[in-house]
Coordinates of C-alpha atoms in Angstrom, one line a residue:
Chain M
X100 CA -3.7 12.4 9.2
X101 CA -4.3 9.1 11.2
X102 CA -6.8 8.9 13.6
X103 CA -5.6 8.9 17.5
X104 CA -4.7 5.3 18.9
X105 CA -6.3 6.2 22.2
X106 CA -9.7 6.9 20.4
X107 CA -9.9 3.2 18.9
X108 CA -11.3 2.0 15.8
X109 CA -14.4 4.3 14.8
X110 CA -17.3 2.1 14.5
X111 CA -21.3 3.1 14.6
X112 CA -22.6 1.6 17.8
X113 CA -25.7 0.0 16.0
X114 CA -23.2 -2.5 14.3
X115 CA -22.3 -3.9 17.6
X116 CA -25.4 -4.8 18.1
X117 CA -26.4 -6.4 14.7
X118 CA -23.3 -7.7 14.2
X119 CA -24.3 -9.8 17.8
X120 CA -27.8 -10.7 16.6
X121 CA -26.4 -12.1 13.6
X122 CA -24.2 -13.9 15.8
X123 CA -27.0 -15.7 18.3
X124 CA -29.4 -16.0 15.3
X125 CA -26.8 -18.8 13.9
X126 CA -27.9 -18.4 10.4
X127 CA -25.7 -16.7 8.2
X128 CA -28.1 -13.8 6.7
X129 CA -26.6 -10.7 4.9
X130 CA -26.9 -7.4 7.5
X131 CA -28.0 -4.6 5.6
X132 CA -25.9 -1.9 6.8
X133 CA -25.6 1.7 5.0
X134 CA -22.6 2.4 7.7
X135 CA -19.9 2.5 5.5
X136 CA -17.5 4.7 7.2
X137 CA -17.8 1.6 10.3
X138 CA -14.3 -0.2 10.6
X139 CA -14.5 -3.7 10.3
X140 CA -13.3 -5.1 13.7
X141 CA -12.3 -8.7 14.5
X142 CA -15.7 -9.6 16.1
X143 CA -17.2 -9.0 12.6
X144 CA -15.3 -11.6 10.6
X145 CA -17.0 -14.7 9.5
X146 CA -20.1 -12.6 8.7
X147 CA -21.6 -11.2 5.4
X148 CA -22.7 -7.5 5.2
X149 CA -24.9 -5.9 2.5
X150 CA -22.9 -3.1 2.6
X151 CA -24.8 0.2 0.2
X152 CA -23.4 1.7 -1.9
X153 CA -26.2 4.4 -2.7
X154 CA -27.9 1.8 -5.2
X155 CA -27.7 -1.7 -3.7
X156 CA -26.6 -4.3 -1.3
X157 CA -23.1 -5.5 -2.4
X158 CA -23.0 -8.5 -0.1
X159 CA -19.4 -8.7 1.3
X160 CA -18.0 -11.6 3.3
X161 CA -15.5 -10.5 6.0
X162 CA -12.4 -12.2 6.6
X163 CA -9.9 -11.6 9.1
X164 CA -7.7 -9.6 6.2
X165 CA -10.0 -7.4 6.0
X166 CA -10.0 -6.2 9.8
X167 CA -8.9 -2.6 9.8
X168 CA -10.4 -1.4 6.4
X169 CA -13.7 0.4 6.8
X170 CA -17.0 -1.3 5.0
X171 CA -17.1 1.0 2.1
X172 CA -13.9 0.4 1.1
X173 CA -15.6 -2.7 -0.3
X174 CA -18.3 -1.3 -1.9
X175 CA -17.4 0.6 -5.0
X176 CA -19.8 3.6 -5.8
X177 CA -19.0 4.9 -9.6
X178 CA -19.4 2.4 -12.3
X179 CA -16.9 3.0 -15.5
X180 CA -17.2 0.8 -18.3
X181 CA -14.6 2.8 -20.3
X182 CA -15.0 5.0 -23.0
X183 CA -16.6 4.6 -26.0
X184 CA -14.0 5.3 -28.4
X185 CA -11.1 3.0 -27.1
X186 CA -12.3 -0.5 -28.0
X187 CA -8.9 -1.7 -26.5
X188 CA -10.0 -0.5 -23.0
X189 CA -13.3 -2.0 -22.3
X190 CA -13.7 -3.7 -19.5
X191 CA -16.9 -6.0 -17.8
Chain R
X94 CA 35.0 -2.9 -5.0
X95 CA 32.7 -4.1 -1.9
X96 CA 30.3 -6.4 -1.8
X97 CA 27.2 -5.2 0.8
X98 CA 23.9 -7.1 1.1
X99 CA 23.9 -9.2 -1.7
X100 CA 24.7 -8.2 -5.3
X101 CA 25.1 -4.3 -4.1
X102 CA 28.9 -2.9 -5.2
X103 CA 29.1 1.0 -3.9
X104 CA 32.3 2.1 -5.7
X105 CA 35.4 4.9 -4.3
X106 CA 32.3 7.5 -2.5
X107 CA 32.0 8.0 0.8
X108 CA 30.6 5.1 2.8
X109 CA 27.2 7.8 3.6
X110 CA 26.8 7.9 -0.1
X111 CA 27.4 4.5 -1.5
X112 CA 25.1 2.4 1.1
X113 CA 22.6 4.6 -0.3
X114 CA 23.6 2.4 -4.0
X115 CA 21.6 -0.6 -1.9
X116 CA 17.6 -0.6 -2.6
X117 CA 16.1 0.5 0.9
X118 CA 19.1 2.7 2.7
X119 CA 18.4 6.1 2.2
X120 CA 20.3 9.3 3.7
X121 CA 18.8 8.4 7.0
X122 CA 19.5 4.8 7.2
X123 CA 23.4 5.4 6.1
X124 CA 23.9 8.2 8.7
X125 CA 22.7 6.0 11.1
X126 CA 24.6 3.2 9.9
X127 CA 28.1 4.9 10.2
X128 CA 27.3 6.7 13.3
X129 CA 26.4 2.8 15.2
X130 CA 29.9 1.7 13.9
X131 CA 31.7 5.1 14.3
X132 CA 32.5 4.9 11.0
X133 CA 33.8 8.7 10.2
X134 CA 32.0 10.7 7.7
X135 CA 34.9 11.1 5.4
X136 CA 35.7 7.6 5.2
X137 CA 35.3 6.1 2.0
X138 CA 34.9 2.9 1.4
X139 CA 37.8 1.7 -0.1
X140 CA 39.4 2.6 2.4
X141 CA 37.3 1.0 5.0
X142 CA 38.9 -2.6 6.5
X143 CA 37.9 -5.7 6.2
X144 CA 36.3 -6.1 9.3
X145 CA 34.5 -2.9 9.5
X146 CA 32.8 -3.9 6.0
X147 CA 32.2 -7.1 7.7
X148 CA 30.6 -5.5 10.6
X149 CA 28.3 -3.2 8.4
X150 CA 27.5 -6.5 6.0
X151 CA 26.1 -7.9 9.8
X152 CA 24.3 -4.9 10.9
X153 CA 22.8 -4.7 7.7
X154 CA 21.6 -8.1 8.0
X155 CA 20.1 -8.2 11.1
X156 CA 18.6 -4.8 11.5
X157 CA 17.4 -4.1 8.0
X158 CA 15.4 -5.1 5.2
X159 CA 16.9 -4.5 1.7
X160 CA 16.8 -5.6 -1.5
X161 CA 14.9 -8.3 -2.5
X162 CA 13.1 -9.0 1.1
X163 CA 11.8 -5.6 1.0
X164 CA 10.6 -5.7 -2.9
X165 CA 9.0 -8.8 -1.6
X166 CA 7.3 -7.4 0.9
X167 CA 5.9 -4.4 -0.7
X168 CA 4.7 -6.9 -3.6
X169 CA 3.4 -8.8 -1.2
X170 CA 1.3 -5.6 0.1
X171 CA -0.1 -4.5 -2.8
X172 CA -1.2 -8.0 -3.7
X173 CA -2.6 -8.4 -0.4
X174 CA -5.1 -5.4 -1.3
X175 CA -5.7 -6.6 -4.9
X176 CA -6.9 -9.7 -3.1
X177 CA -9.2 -8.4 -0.9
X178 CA -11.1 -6.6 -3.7
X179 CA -11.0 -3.4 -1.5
X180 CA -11.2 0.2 -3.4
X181 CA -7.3 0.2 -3.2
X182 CA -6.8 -3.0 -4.7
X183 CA -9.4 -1.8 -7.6
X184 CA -7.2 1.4 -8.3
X185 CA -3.7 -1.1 -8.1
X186 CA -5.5 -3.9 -10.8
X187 CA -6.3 -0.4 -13.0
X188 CA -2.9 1.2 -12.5
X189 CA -4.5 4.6 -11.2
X190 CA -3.9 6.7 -8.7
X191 CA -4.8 4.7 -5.3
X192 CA -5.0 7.8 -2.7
X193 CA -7.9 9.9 -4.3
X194 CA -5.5 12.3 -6.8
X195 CA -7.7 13.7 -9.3
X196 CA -7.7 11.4 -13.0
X197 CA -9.3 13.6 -15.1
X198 CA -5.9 15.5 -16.0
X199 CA -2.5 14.7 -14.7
X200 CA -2.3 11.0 -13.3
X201 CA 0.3 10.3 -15.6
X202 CA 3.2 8.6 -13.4
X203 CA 0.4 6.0 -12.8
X204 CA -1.4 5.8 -16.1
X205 CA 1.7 5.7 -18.3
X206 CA 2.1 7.7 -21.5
X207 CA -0.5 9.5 -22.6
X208 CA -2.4 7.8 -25.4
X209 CA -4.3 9.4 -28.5
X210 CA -7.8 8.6 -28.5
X211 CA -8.7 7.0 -32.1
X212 CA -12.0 8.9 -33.8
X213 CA -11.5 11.8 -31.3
X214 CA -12.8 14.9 -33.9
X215 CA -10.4 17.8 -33.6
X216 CA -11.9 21.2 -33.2
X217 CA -11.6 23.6 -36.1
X218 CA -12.8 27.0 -36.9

């Protein structure tokens, strides 16, 4: 089910606040952030986030398409290179 | 035969069932259709006038989108995702299951026939 309108996007409240640090500090550093279940709001894009993905940092650079999709969404967690037998199927 | 919303020809049914013949009017959009012209329900659509096919060709138009506009914009969608290089657009550029269904059996609307895996030892007693 979809989340109430009158609740507003979810967001962890420490992203605000890096999210405007990142901002003031000018340069454009990667914000570790393990908050993946944080929606990405319009005040975020233009900014790169190493979001975790319980082994690294993928860095990802927000764009205003990306507004309403949460941070892990871009941040894949399983790794499948195929299987061994089907040659055909192997992928990078 | 009637010409509705492009390339669309809904034969001798009722006019109910054959807008449902165009991609994007389902039972619910036809009803609705017929009810905002007071077109009865037993009307069928040869025997419809001119200008009520006329009015529903307008309706049609301006309140709906059918056919090719609305294959466009669901492309346009799910292209959107692959794009972004969000989990969604992952499981769309694979051609599984995008909302978290289980792969390890089933799956098969998405994945296609199933295919025999080559060198796979069959067990035997």
């Amino acid at each position: 089910m979809a989340r109430s309108v009158w609740k507003g996007p979810f967001v962890d409240g420490f992203m605000l606040t890096k999210a405007e640090k990142a901002r003031s500090s000018g340069r454009n550093e990667i914000i570790k952030i393990w908050s993946r279940r944080s929606t990405i709001l319009p005040q975020f894009v233009g900014l790169t986030f190493g979001v975790y993905n319980g082994h690294k940092f993928l860095p990802v650079q927000v764009n205003e398409n990306m507004v309403g999709h949460k941070f892990g969404e871009f941040s894949p967690t399983r790794t499948f290179t195929g299987h061994a037998a089907d040659k055909k199927a192997k992928r990078g | 035969m009637a010409r509705i919303a492009g390339v669309n020809v809904p034969t001798n049914k009722r006019v109910t069932i054959s807008l449902r013949y165009i991609y994007g009017i389902g039972p619910k959009k036809a009803q609705d259709i017929c009810t905002k012209l007071n077109i009865p329900d037993d009307r069928r659509v040869n025997q419809l006038s001119d200008d009520e096919i006329l009015r529903i060709r307008e309706l049609i138009d301006r309140d709906y989108r059918v056919e090719g506009d609305l294959r466009r914009e669901l492309a346009m969608n799910i292209k959107r995702l692959m794009d972004l290089g969000c989990y969604r657009g992952l499981r769309h550029r694979r051609g599984l299951p995008v909302r978290g269904q289980r792969t390890h059996t089933n799956a098969r609307t998405r994945k296609g026939k199933a295919v025999a895996i080559a060198g796979k030892k069959k067990v035997t007693k």
